[in-house]
mmCIF file of C-alpha atoms and ligand atoms in Angstrom:
data_model
loop_
_atom_site.group_PDB
_atom_site.id
_atom_site.type_symbol
_atom_site.label_atom_id
_atom_site.label_comp_id
_atom_site.label_asym_id
_atom_site.label_seq_id
_atom_site.Cartn_x
_atom_site.Cartn_y
_atom_site.Cartn_z
ATOM 1 C CA UNK A 231 0.000 0.000 0.000
ATOM 2 C CA UNK A 232 1.723 3.220 -1.148
ATOM 3 C CA UNK A 233 0.827 6.321 0.883
ATOM 4 C CA UNK A 234 3.958 8.467 0.508
ATOM 5 C CA UNK A 235 5.334 10.594 -2.315
ATOM 6 C CA UNK A 236 8.710 12.254 -2.922
ATOM 7 C CA UNK A 237 8.836 15.111 -5.451
ATOM 8 C CA UNK A 238 12.094 16.556 -6.750
ATOM 9 C CA UNK A 239 12.254 20.318 -7.393
ATOM 10 C CA UNK A 240 15.701 20.700 -8.952
ATOM 11 C CA UNK A 241 16.362 24.453 -9.147
ATOM 12 C CA UNK A 242 19.270 26.006 -7.205
ATOM 13 C CA UNK A 243 20.909 29.452 -7.253
ATOM 14 C CA UNK A 244 24.310 27.809 -7.792
ATOM 15 C CA UNK A 245 25.896 24.419 -7.303
ATOM 16 C CA UNK A 246 27.545 23.808 -3.929
ATOM 17 C CA UNK A 247 31.040 22.322 -4.239
ATOM 18 C CA UNK A 248 30.122 18.984 -2.615
ATOM 19 C CA UNK A 249 26.822 18.410 -4.422
ATOM 20 C CA UNK A 250 26.178 15.851 -7.141
ATOM 21 C CA UNK A 251 22.365 16.033 -7.012
ATOM 22 C CA UNK A 252 20.423 16.369 -10.259
ATOM 23 C CA UNK A 253 19.799 20.112 -10.362
ATOM 24 C CA UNK A 254 19.437 23.079 -12.717
ATOM 25 C CA UNK A 255 21.443 26.194 -11.785
ATOM 26 C CA UNK A 256 19.315 29.349 -12.080
ATOM 27 C CA UNK A 257 21.862 32.039 -11.166
ATOM 28 C CA UNK A 258 21.092 34.677 -8.539
ATOM 29 C CA UNK A 259 18.488 36.566 -10.608
ATOM 30 C CA UNK A 260 14.984 35.143 -11.010
ATOM 31 C CA UNK A 261 14.315 36.069 -14.635
ATOM 32 C CA UNK A 262 11.180 35.487 -16.710
ATOM 33 C CA UNK A 263 13.088 32.727 -18.511
ATOM 34 C CA UNK A 264 13.652 30.861 -15.245
ATOM 35 C CA UNK A 265 9.956 31.213 -14.367
ATOM 36 C CA UNK A 266 9.109 29.656 -17.750
ATOM 37 C CA UNK A 267 11.502 26.750 -17.097
ATOM 38 C CA UNK A 268 9.865 26.154 -13.715
ATOM 39 C CA UNK A 269 6.366 26.268 -15.227
ATOM 40 C CA UNK A 270 7.437 23.751 -17.821
ATOM 41 C CA UNK A 271 8.998 21.492 -15.190
ATOM 42 C CA UNK A 272 5.861 21.720 -13.006
ATOM 43 C CA UNK A 273 3.712 20.734 -15.993
ATOM 44 C CA UNK A 274 5.844 17.612 -16.681
ATOM 45 C CA UNK A 275 5.754 16.734 -12.988
ATOM 46 C CA UNK A 276 1.938 16.872 -13.116
ATOM 47 C CA UNK A 277 1.921 14.695 -16.247
ATOM 48 C CA UNK A 278 4.015 12.095 -14.459
ATOM 49 C CA UNK A 279 1.682 12.182 -11.450
ATOM 50 C CA UNK A 280 -1.384 11.700 -13.646
ATOM 51 C CA UNK A 281 0.276 8.789 -15.520
ATOM 52 C CA UNK A 282 1.199 6.930 -12.317
ATOM 53 C CA UNK A 283 -0.965 3.961 -11.264
ATOM 54 C CA UNK A 284 -2.781 4.350 -7.936
ATOM 55 C CA UNK A 285 -1.296 1.768 -5.555
ATOM 56 C CA UNK A 286 -2.714 2.755 -2.188
ATOM 57 C CA UNK A 287 -5.020 5.044 -0.262
ATOM 58 C CA UNK A 288 -4.659 8.763 0.437
ATOM 59 C CA UNK A 289 -1.139 10.115 0.789
ATOM 60 C CA UNK A 290 -0.023 10.381 4.418
ATOM 61 C CA UNK A 291 3.363 11.942 3.691
ATOM 62 C CA UNK A 292 4.556 14.172 0.861
ATOM 63 C CA UNK A 293 8.140 15.466 0.633
ATOM 64 C CA UNK A 294 9.354 18.214 -1.707
ATOM 65 C CA UNK A 295 13.141 17.869 -1.909
ATOM 66 C CA UNK A 296 15.716 19.436 -4.121
ATOM 67 C CA UNK A 297 17.365 21.361 -5.344
ATOM 68 C CA UNK A 298 16.082 24.335 -3.455
ATOM 69 C CA UNK A 299 12.293 23.943 -3.395
ATOM 70 C CA UNK A 300 11.912 27.399 -1.795
ATOM 71 C CA UNK A 301 12.884 28.850 -5.212
ATOM 72 C CA UNK A 302 9.881 27.154 -6.812
ATOM 73 C CA UNK A 303 6.957 29.623 -7.037
ATOM 74 C CA UNK A 304 4.169 28.926 -4.534
ATOM 75 C CA UNK A 305 1.424 29.055 -7.185
ATOM 76 C CA UNK A 306 3.213 26.258 -9.110
ATOM 77 C CA UNK A 307 3.693 24.282 -5.917
ATOM 78 C CA UNK A 308 -0.031 24.606 -5.255
ATOM 79 C CA UNK A 309 -0.793 23.231 -8.739
ATOM 80 C CA UNK A 310 1.441 20.206 -8.115
ATOM 81 C CA UNK A 311 -0.224 19.564 -4.739
ATOM 82 C CA UNK A 312 -3.669 19.874 -6.320
ATOM 83 C CA UNK A 313 -2.680 17.347 -9.001
ATOM 84 C CA UNK A 314 -1.413 14.940 -6.324
ATOM 85 C CA UNK A 315 -4.663 15.368 -4.414
ATOM 86 C CA UNK A 316 -6.789 14.783 -7.522
ATOM 87 C CA UNK A 317 -4.810 11.658 -8.408
ATOM 88 C CA UNK A 318 -4.204 9.958 -5.046
ATOM 89 C CA UNK A 319 -5.967 12.103 -2.431
ATOM 90 C CA UNK A 320 -3.970 13.737 0.371
ATOM 91 C CA UNK A 321 -5.039 12.903 3.943
ATOM 92 C CA UNK A 322 -6.199 15.849 6.048
ATOM 93 C CA UNK A 323 -3.488 15.107 8.617
ATOM 94 C CA UNK A 324 -0.738 14.439 6.032
ATOM 95 C CA UNK A 325 2.819 15.521 6.794
ATOM 96 C CA UNK A 326 3.789 17.730 3.834
ATOM 97 C CA UNK A 327 7.468 18.704 4.012
ATOM 98 C CA UNK A 328 9.474 21.134 1.943
ATOM 99 C CA UNK A 329 13.209 21.882 1.893
ATOM 100 C CA UNK A 330 14.201 25.534 2.073
ATOM 101 C CA UNK A 331 17.501 27.412 2.049
ATOM 102 C CA UNK A 332 18.423 30.594 3.946
ATOM 103 C CA UNK A 333 18.201 33.706 1.767
ATOM 104 C CA UNK A 334 15.607 32.234 -0.613
ATOM 105 C CA UNK A 335 12.294 32.981 1.131
ATOM 106 C CA UNK A 336 10.347 35.659 2.980
ATOM 107 C CA UNK A 337 7.957 35.436 5.926
ATOM 108 C CA UNK A 338 5.112 36.084 3.489
ATOM 109 C CA UNK A 339 6.197 33.035 1.480
ATOM 110 C CA UNK A 340 6.080 30.864 4.616
ATOM 111 C CA UNK A 341 2.544 32.062 5.372
ATOM 112 C CA UNK A 342 1.567 31.110 1.817
ATOM 113 C CA UNK A 343 3.073 27.648 2.431
ATOM 114 C CA UNK A 344 0.904 27.344 5.502
ATOM 115 C CA UNK A 345 -2.153 28.265 3.455
ATOM 116 C CA UNK A 346 -1.475 25.403 1.031
ATOM 117 C CA UNK A 347 -1.018 22.904 3.910
ATOM 118 C CA UNK A 348 2.783 22.626 3.991
ATOM 119 C CA UNK A 349 3.253 21.333 7.531
ATOM 120 C CA UNK A 350 7.001 20.874 7.923
ATOM 121 C CA UNK A 351 10.018 22.809 6.645
ATOM 122 C CA UNK A 352 13.629 21.715 6.506
ATOM 123 C CA UNK A 353 16.245 24.469 6.515
ATOM 124 C CA UNK A 354 19.668 23.805 4.934
ATOM 125 C CA UNK A 355 21.949 25.678 7.357
ATOM 126 C CA UNK A 356 25.021 23.385 7.134
ATOM 127 C CA UNK A 357 27.346 25.567 9.293
ATOM 128 C CA UNK A 358 27.356 28.724 11.410
ATOM 129 C CA UNK A 359 30.747 29.969 10.161
ATOM 130 C CA UNK A 360 30.942 32.223 7.097
ATOM 131 C CA UNK A 361 34.366 30.862 6.090
ATOM 132 C CA UNK A 362 33.044 27.278 6.063
ATOM 133 C CA UNK A 363 29.945 28.266 4.067
ATOM 134 C CA UNK A 364 32.159 30.079 1.550
ATOM 135 C CA UNK A 365 34.509 27.040 1.331
ATOM 136 C CA UNK A 366 31.506 24.915 0.310
ATOM 137 C CA UNK A 367 30.219 27.327 -2.317
ATOM 138 C CA UNK A 368 26.960 27.868 -0.396
ATOM 139 C CA UNK A 369 24.960 30.874 -1.533
ATOM 140 C CA UNK A 370 23.994 31.966 2.009
ATOM 141 C CA UNK A 371 25.888 33.409 4.969
ATOM 142 C CA UNK A 372 25.293 33.270 8.727
ATOM 143 C CA UNK A 373 23.256 36.482 8.725
ATOM 144 C CA UNK A 374 20.784 34.851 6.294
ATOM 145 C CA UNK A 375 20.399 31.910 8.691
ATOM 146 C CA UNK A 376 19.250 34.165 11.526
ATOM 147 C CA UNK A 377 16.763 35.998 9.298
ATOM 148 C CA UNK A 378 15.434 32.637 8.042
ATOM 149 C CA UNK A 379 15.020 31.311 11.589
ATOM 150 C CA UNK A 380 13.218 34.468 12.637
ATOM 151 C CA UNK A 381 10.747 33.961 9.753
ATOM 152 C CA UNK A 382 10.318 30.311 10.721
ATOM 153 C CA UNK A 383 9.632 31.164 14.333
ATOM 154 C CA UNK A 384 6.993 33.712 13.304
ATOM 155 C CA UNK A 385 5.335 31.346 10.823
ATOM 156 C CA UNK A 386 4.912 28.699 13.564
ATOM 157 C CA UNK A 387 5.439 25.894 11.042
ATOM 158 C CA UNK A 388 7.378 22.988 12.620
ATOM 159 C CA UNK A 389 10.886 22.935 11.200
ATOM 160 C CA UNK A 390 14.127 21.086 10.987
ATOM 161 C CA UNK A 391 17.689 22.391 10.720
ATOM 162 C CA UNK A 392 20.398 20.589 8.698
ATOM 163 C CA UNK A 393 24.092 20.678 9.596
ATOM 164 C CA UNK A 394 27.125 19.080 7.920
ATOM 165 C CA UNK A 395 30.203 17.808 9.739
ATOM 166 C CA UNK A 396 33.556 17.000 8.138
ATOM 167 C CA UNK A 397 33.749 20.198 6.021
ATOM 168 C CA UNK A 398 37.126 21.526 4.775
ATOM 169 C CA UNK A 399 38.891 23.492 7.549
ATOM 170 C CA UNK A 400 36.131 22.664 10.056
ATOM 171 C CA UNK A 401 37.488 22.201 13.576
ATOM 172 C CA UNK A 402 35.882 20.421 16.505
ATOM 173 C CA UNK A 403 35.282 23.844 18.074
ATOM 174 C CA UNK A 404 33.476 25.005 14.902
ATOM 175 C CA UNK A 405 31.294 21.913 15.075
ATOM 176 C CA UNK A 406 30.525 22.380 18.769
ATOM 177 C CA UNK A 407 29.641 26.041 18.060
ATOM 178 C CA UNK A 408 27.306 25.013 15.208
ATOM 179 C CA UNK A 409 25.548 22.490 17.456
ATOM 180 C CA UNK A 410 25.176 25.076 20.224
ATOM 181 C CA UNK A 411 23.832 27.711 17.810
ATOM 182 C CA UNK A 412 21.377 25.198 16.355
ATOM 183 C CA UNK A 413 20.064 24.312 19.815
ATOM 184 C CA UNK A 414 19.728 28.000 20.711
ATOM 185 C CA UNK A 415 17.476 28.503 17.679
ATOM 186 C CA UNK A 416 15.189 25.780 19.048
ATOM 187 C CA UNK A 417 14.156 23.842 15.916
ATOM 188 C CA UNK A 418 11.825 20.864 16.331
ATOM 189 C CA UNK A 419 14.249 18.575 14.536
ATOM 190 C CA UNK A 420 17.977 18.573 13.673
ATOM 191 C CA UNK A 421 19.769 16.529 10.981
ATOM 192 C CA UNK A 422 23.558 16.127 11.141
ATOM 193 C CA UNK A 423 25.131 14.716 7.996
ATOM 194 C CA UNK A 424 28.742 13.728 7.576
ATOM 195 C CA UNK A 425 30.189 15.208 4.368
ATOM 196 C CA UNK A 426 30.442 12.639 1.594
ATOM 197 C CA UNK A 427 33.065 13.377 -1.065
ATOM 198 C CA UNK A 428 31.509 12.525 -4.430
ATOM 199 C CA UNK A 429 34.053 11.955 -7.236
ATOM 200 C CA UNK A 430 32.399 14.174 -9.883
ATOM 201 C CA UNK A 431 32.180 17.297 -7.683
ATOM 202 C CA UNK A 432 34.784 20.068 -7.216
ATOM 203 C CA UNK A 433 35.477 18.625 -3.736
ATOM 204 C CA UNK A 434 35.927 15.167 -5.269
ATOM 205 C CA UNK A 435 38.551 16.536 -7.650
ATOM 206 C CA UNK A 436 40.277 18.647 -4.992
ATOM 207 C CA UNK A 437 40.307 16.596 -1.785
ATOM 208 C CA UNK A 438 41.150 13.147 -0.434
ATOM 209 C CA UNK A 439 38.870 11.983 2.409
ATOM 210 C CA UNK A 440 40.679 12.052 5.747
ATOM 211 C CA UNK A 441 43.425 14.398 4.454
ATOM 212 C CA UNK A 442 43.796 18.124 5.107
ATOM 213 C CA UNK A 443 41.990 20.476 4.797
ATOM 214 C CA UNK A 444 39.288 17.848 5.438
ATOM 215 C CA UNK A 445 39.215 16.762 9.086
ATOM 216 C CA UNK A 446 40.981 13.472 9.890
ATOM 217 C CA UNK A 447 38.882 10.310 10.381
ATOM 218 C CA UNK A 448 39.539 10.655 14.102
ATOM 219 C CA UNK A 449 38.137 14.183 14.104
ATOM 220 C CA UNK A 450 35.008 13.296 12.089
ATOM 221 C CA UNK A 451 34.353 10.402 14.499
ATOM 222 C CA UNK A 452 34.774 12.829 17.402
ATOM 223 C CA UNK A 453 32.275 15.195 15.730
ATOM 224 C CA UNK A 454 29.723 12.387 15.427
ATOM 225 C CA UNK A 455 30.067 11.542 19.141
ATOM 226 C CA UNK A 456 29.855 15.236 20.022
ATOM 227 C CA UNK A 457 26.593 15.660 18.096
ATOM 228 C CA UNK A 458 24.997 12.663 19.757
ATOM 229 C CA UNK A 459 26.024 13.761 23.240
ATOM 230 C CA UNK A 460 25.213 17.471 22.814
ATOM 231 C CA UNK A 461 21.842 17.074 21.110
ATOM 232 C CA UNK A 462 20.597 14.318 23.408
ATOM 233 C CA UNK A 463 21.527 16.455 26.424
ATOM 234 C CA UNK A 464 19.474 19.284 24.876
ATOM 235 C CA UNK A 465 16.349 17.082 24.753
ATOM 236 C CA UNK A 466 16.557 15.780 21.162
ATOM 237 C CA UNK A 467 15.919 12.075 20.685
ATOM 238 C CA UNK A 468 18.599 10.481 18.487
ATOM 239 C CA UNK A 469 16.132 8.361 16.513
ATOM 240 C CA UNK A 470 18.138 7.744 13.354
ATOM 241 C CA UNK A 471 21.834 7.632 12.506
ATOM 242 C CA UNK A 472 21.820 11.310 11.335
ATOM 243 C CA UNK A 473 18.542 12.602 12.805
ATOM 244 C CA UNK A 474 17.399 14.043 16.115
ATOM 245 C CA UNK A 475 13.897 15.138 17.076
ATOM 246 C CA UNK A 476 11.989 16.667 19.925
ATOM 247 C CA UNK A 477 9.146 14.365 21.083
ATOM 248 C CA UNK A 478 6.478 14.136 18.363
ATOM 249 C CA UNK A 479 8.611 15.672 15.586
ATOM 250 C CA UNK A 480 10.328 12.730 13.877
ATOM 251 C CA UNK A 481 10.129 12.978 10.080
ATOM 252 C CA UNK A 482 7.347 10.573 9.159
ATOM 253 C CA UNK A 483 8.235 10.656 5.476
ATOM 254 C CA UNK A 484 11.847 9.625 6.006
ATOM 255 C CA UNK A 485 10.684 6.845 8.356
ATOM 256 C CA UNK A 486 8.982 5.309 5.304
ATOM 257 C CA UNK A 487 12.431 4.917 3.691
ATOM 258 C CA UNK A 488 14.094 3.509 6.797
ATOM 259 C CA UNK A 489 11.248 1.059 7.403
ATOM 260 C CA UNK A 490 11.657 -0.066 3.778
ATOM 261 C CA UNK A 491 8.047 0.789 2.932
ATOM 262 C CA UNK A 492 7.017 1.748 -0.623
ATOM 263 C CA UNK A 493 6.752 5.320 -1.937
ATOM 264 C CA UNK A 494 6.075 7.125 -5.196
ATOM 265 C CA UNK A 495 8.831 9.293 -6.690
ATOM 266 C CA UNK A 496 8.242 12.145 -9.143
ATOM 267 C CA UNK A 497 10.630 14.421 -10.999
ATOM 268 C CA UNK A 498 14.059 14.328 -12.576
ATOM 269 C CA UNK A 499 16.455 12.047 -10.717
ATOM 270 C CA UNK A 500 13.746 11.048 -8.213
ATOM 271 C CA UNK A 501 13.772 7.480 -6.880
ATOM 272 C CA UNK A 502 10.612 5.459 -6.267
ATOM 273 C CA UNK A 503 9.917 2.107 -4.628
ATOM 274 C CA UNK A 504 6.627 0.646 -5.776
ATOM 275 C CA UNK A 505 5.473 -2.903 -6.620
ATOM 276 C CA UNK A 506 8.800 -4.158 -5.277
ATOM 277 C CA UNK A 507 10.661 -2.221 -7.976
ATOM 278 C CA UNK A 508 13.230 0.477 -7.275
ATOM 279 C CA UNK A 509 13.581 3.014 -10.031
ATOM 280 C CA UNK A 510 15.533 6.273 -10.513
ATOM 281 C CA UNK A 511 14.347 8.734 -13.112
ATOM 282 C CA UNK A 512 16.741 10.392 -15.647
ATOM 283 C CA UNK A 513 18.927 13.135 -14.184
ATOM 284 C CA UNK A 514 18.566 15.909 -16.783
ATOM 285 C CA UNK A 515 15.398 17.813 -17.615
ATOM 286 C CA UNK A 516 15.405 16.929 -21.316
ATOM 287 C CA UNK A 517 15.879 13.209 -20.605
ATOM 288 C CA UNK A 518 13.258 13.306 -17.872
ATOM 289 C CA UNK A 519 10.655 14.937 -20.158
ATOM 290 C CA UNK A 520 11.320 12.323 -22.867
ATOM 291 C CA UNK A 521 11.013 9.581 -20.237
ATOM 292 C CA UNK A 522 7.630 10.933 -18.989
ATOM 293 C CA UNK A 523 6.318 10.841 -22.550
ATOM 294 C CA UNK A 524 7.334 7.201 -22.863
ATOM 295 C CA UNK A 525 5.942 6.433 -19.388
ATOM 296 C CA UNK A 526 2.556 7.804 -20.457
ATOM 297 C CA UNK A 527 2.622 5.610 -23.536
ATOM 298 C CA UNK A 528 3.572 2.592 -21.363
ATOM 299 C CA UNK A 529 0.567 3.360 -19.125
ATOM 300 C CA UNK A 530 2.777 3.842 -16.054
ATOM 301 C CA UNK A 531 4.592 0.502 -16.293
ATOM 302 C CA UNK A 532 8.241 0.621 -15.202
ATOM 303 C CA UNK A 533 10.679 -1.494 -17.166
ATOM 304 C CA UNK A 534 12.825 -2.578 -14.232
ATOM 305 C CA UNK A 535 13.514 -5.844 -12.382
ATOM 306 C CA UNK A 536 11.551 -6.819 -9.282
ATOM 307 C CA UNK A 537 13.683 -7.160 -6.122
ATOM 308 C CA UNK A 538 14.414 -10.684 -4.938
ATOM 309 C CA UNK A 539 13.746 -11.747 -1.359
ATOM 310 C CA UNK A 540 17.503 -11.695 -0.744
ATOM 311 C CA UNK A 541 17.754 -8.083 -2.003
ATOM 312 C CA UNK A 542 14.905 -7.109 0.271
ATOM 313 C CA UNK A 543 16.545 -8.701 3.300
ATOM 314 C CA UNK A 544 19.798 -6.780 2.726
ATOM 315 C CA UNK A 545 17.897 -3.525 2.178
ATOM 316 C CA UNK A 546 15.767 -4.074 5.279
ATOM 317 C CA UNK A 547 18.952 -4.506 7.349
ATOM 318 C CA UNK A 548 20.768 -1.560 5.761
ATOM 319 C CA UNK A 549 17.835 0.809 6.260
ATOM 320 C CA UNK A 550 16.316 -0.516 9.492
ATOM 321 C CA UNK A 551 19.596 -0.527 11.414
ATOM 322 C CA UNK A 552 19.807 3.228 10.803
ATOM 323 C CA UNK A 553 16.954 3.643 13.302
ATOM 324 C CA UNK A 554 18.040 3.554 16.950
ATOM 325 C CA UNK A 555 14.910 1.514 17.754
ATOM 326 C CA UNK A 556 16.319 -1.094 15.347
ATOM 327 C CA UNK A 557 14.464 -4.004 13.780
ATOM 328 C CA UNK A 558 11.734 -6.210 15.220
ATOM 329 C CA UNK A 559 13.201 -9.743 15.075
ATOM 330 C CA UNK A 560 9.808 -11.459 14.979
ATOM 331 C CA UNK A 561 8.892 -9.440 11.876
ATOM 332 C CA UNK A 562 12.211 -10.370 10.288
ATOM 333 C CA UNK A 563 11.517 -14.062 11.018
ATOM 334 C CA UNK A 564 8.002 -13.814 9.537
ATOM 335 C CA UNK A 565 9.272 -12.153 6.380
ATOM 336 C CA UNK A 566 12.630 -13.830 5.823
ATOM 337 C CA UNK A 567 12.631 -17.025 7.931
ATOM 338 C CA UNK A 568 14.314 -18.223 11.139
ATOM 339 C CA UNK A 569 17.481 -19.412 9.376
ATOM 340 C CA UNK A 570 18.154 -15.921 7.962
ATOM 341 C CA UNK A 571 17.826 -14.345 11.392
ATOM 342 C CA UNK A 572 20.044 -17.056 12.958
ATOM 343 C CA UNK A 573 22.713 -16.255 10.364
ATOM 344 C CA UNK A 574 22.453 -12.525 10.987
ATOM 345 C CA UNK A 575 22.926 -13.006 14.733
ATOM 346 C CA UNK A 576 25.894 -15.312 14.106
ATOM 347 C CA UNK A 577 27.588 -12.790 11.752
ATOM 348 C CA UNK A 578 27.007 -10.015 14.272
ATOM 349 C CA UNK A 579 28.674 -11.887 17.176
ATOM 350 C CA UNK A 580 31.840 -9.723 17.076
ATOM 351 C CA UNK A 581 29.651 -6.574 16.970
ATOM 352 C CA UNK A 582 27.706 -7.806 20.034
ATOM 353 C CA UNK A 583 30.996 -8.465 21.832
ATOM 354 C CA UNK A 584 32.236 -4.937 21.100
ATOM 355 C CA UNK A 585 28.936 -3.464 22.277
ATOM 356 C CA UNK A 586 28.189 -2.084 18.788
ATOM 357 C CA UNK A 587 25.067 -4.241 18.292
ATOM 358 C CA UNK A 588 22.382 -4.869 20.902
ATOM 359 C CA UNK A 589 19.345 -7.071 21.414
ATOM 360 C CA UNK A 590 16.628 -5.333 23.419
ATOM 361 C CA UNK A 591 15.184 -7.173 26.414
ATOM 362 C CA UNK A 592 11.672 -6.469 25.043
ATOM 363 C CA UNK A 593 9.168 -9.016 23.699
ATOM 364 C CA UNK A 594 9.638 -9.427 20.810
ATOM 365 C CA UNK A 595 13.332 -8.526 20.940
ATOM 366 C CA UNK A 596 14.712 -5.846 18.635
ATOM 367 C CA UNK A 597 18.113 -5.773 16.971
ATOM 368 C CA UNK A 598 19.738 -2.331 17.064
ATOM 369 C CA UNK A 599 23.102 -0.591 16.853
ATOM 370 C CA UNK A 600 24.364 1.206 19.959
ATOM 371 C CA UNK A 601 24.493 5.002 20.145
ATOM 372 C CA UNK A 602 26.985 6.401 19.273
ATOM 373 C CA UNK A 603 29.577 3.624 18.705
ATOM 374 C CA UNK A 604 27.464 1.114 16.763
ATOM 375 C CA UNK A 605 25.955 3.849 14.590
ATOM 376 C CA UNK A 606 29.388 5.370 14.002
ATOM 377 C CA UNK A 607 30.750 2.030 12.758
ATOM 378 C CA UNK A 608 27.561 0.981 10.972
ATOM 379 C CA UNK A 609 29.424 0.803 7.635
ATOM 380 C CA UNK A 610 31.783 -1.847 8.999
ATOM 381 C CA UNK A 611 28.892 -3.791 10.559
ATOM 382 C CA UNK A 612 26.824 -3.687 7.365
ATOM 383 C CA UNK A 613 29.848 -4.638 5.236
ATOM 384 C CA UNK A 614 30.231 -7.786 7.383
ATOM 385 C CA UNK A 615 26.547 -8.607 6.933
ATOM 386 C CA UNK A 616 26.673 -8.021 3.189
ATOM 387 C CA UNK A 617 29.848 -10.058 2.818
ATOM 388 C CA UNK A 618 28.777 -13.110 4.795
ATOM 389 C CA UNK A 619 25.021 -13.231 4.268
ATOM 390 C CA UNK A 620 24.385 -15.119 1.083
ATOM 391 C CA UNK A 621 21.326 -13.384 -0.367
ATOM 392 C CA UNK A 622 20.178 -16.576 -2.068
ATOM 393 C CA UNK A 623 20.798 -19.287 0.506
ATOM 394 C CA UNK A 624 19.914 -18.053 3.958
ATOM 395 C CA UNK A 625 16.425 -16.990 2.979
ATOM 396 C CA UNK A 626 13.826 -19.713 3.536
HETATM 397 S S1 SF4 B 727 21.476 23.925 -2.409
HETATM 398 FE FE1 SF4 B 727 21.415 21.697 -2.018
HETATM 399 S S2 SF4 B 727 20.771 20.739 -3.928
HETATM 400 FE FE2 SF4 B 727 21.378 22.856 -4.414
HETATM 401 S S3 SF4 B 727 23.491 22.707 -5.053
HETATM 402 FE FE3 SF4 B 727 23.526 23.152 -2.865
HETATM 403 S S4 SF4 B 727 23.576 21.141 -1.854
HETATM 404 FE FE4 SF4 B 727 22.990 20.802 -4.004
#
């Protein structure tokens, strides 16, 4: 039953130096030509929505990601939401999230979001130091962050604040200061991502992970521990490897991913998981528009392989162990069989001994990674699982 939708709005003022997302750079000036491009993109998005088979009830979560969705005009956003509602229905209580960047919206714009039922905003702050923002090619500066937060506070829309650790020249003191500033601004939710160096980006061509000016592995690990300790002390629940929430403010849409539940995806580069098929759309606008045309002709059928049970088991582990509540073992047994779970527990023996993996004393027991050490070394733990778990044989 599919009740979640991700929509990609790909327009950004400029490309940040670490970013390899599928985007279109607009430049700082919002010209009539850019408006036309956005109208055209919105129209193709609506065509894709209308061509997509209905696979569930009303939508309970909708997420507009980007790109910088706050650059997308509100009237066009409203049209897309109306099309979604006409096609699938949107539940009255749906969580409708939108990503926004400092310096790209006014208070009036936030009020208009409220009027079209946007119920959660996610602000891309990344750092509270102008030199670090400049190093990353971000278009905003610290002063824009404070203005943005003031608007958010006045709008009374629940919001999340994103930070990045492991930036070039970032020190532990910078990171501690960013965490403290974030807490002082009192968002409902905080995400802390560790910088990933993608090969095709300026950072990928310039830097080697773990080497200066990037922080050493030891320092990035220290930053992860610092975030967990500082944010938990401030009353944020560390509910996912990179995410912290005040009670009642976890991101319901992202939980769909981590719980390996299905979701629609719309827009260039957007991924979907429906009918046991994972599919990523083309990453340029021209290719995406051509693909939508073909998709309409194919009556919404995706030409992509269905996941095997073994694939699903590995994905369930990779995604579910990101949540600090972990995985319900009885559900794993029901879906994948006792022998698979026995093998998983056997492979994880060294992780249990190190205190990185835990079994809860609850009934039924849950398998989880410890906070922060297990989460910090989750890549090593998952690599062991992927290496030793034969996707074909252990599954009953
Ligand atoms: S604002 Fe976000 S999506 Fe746009 S270029 Fe920067 S990191 Fe990428």
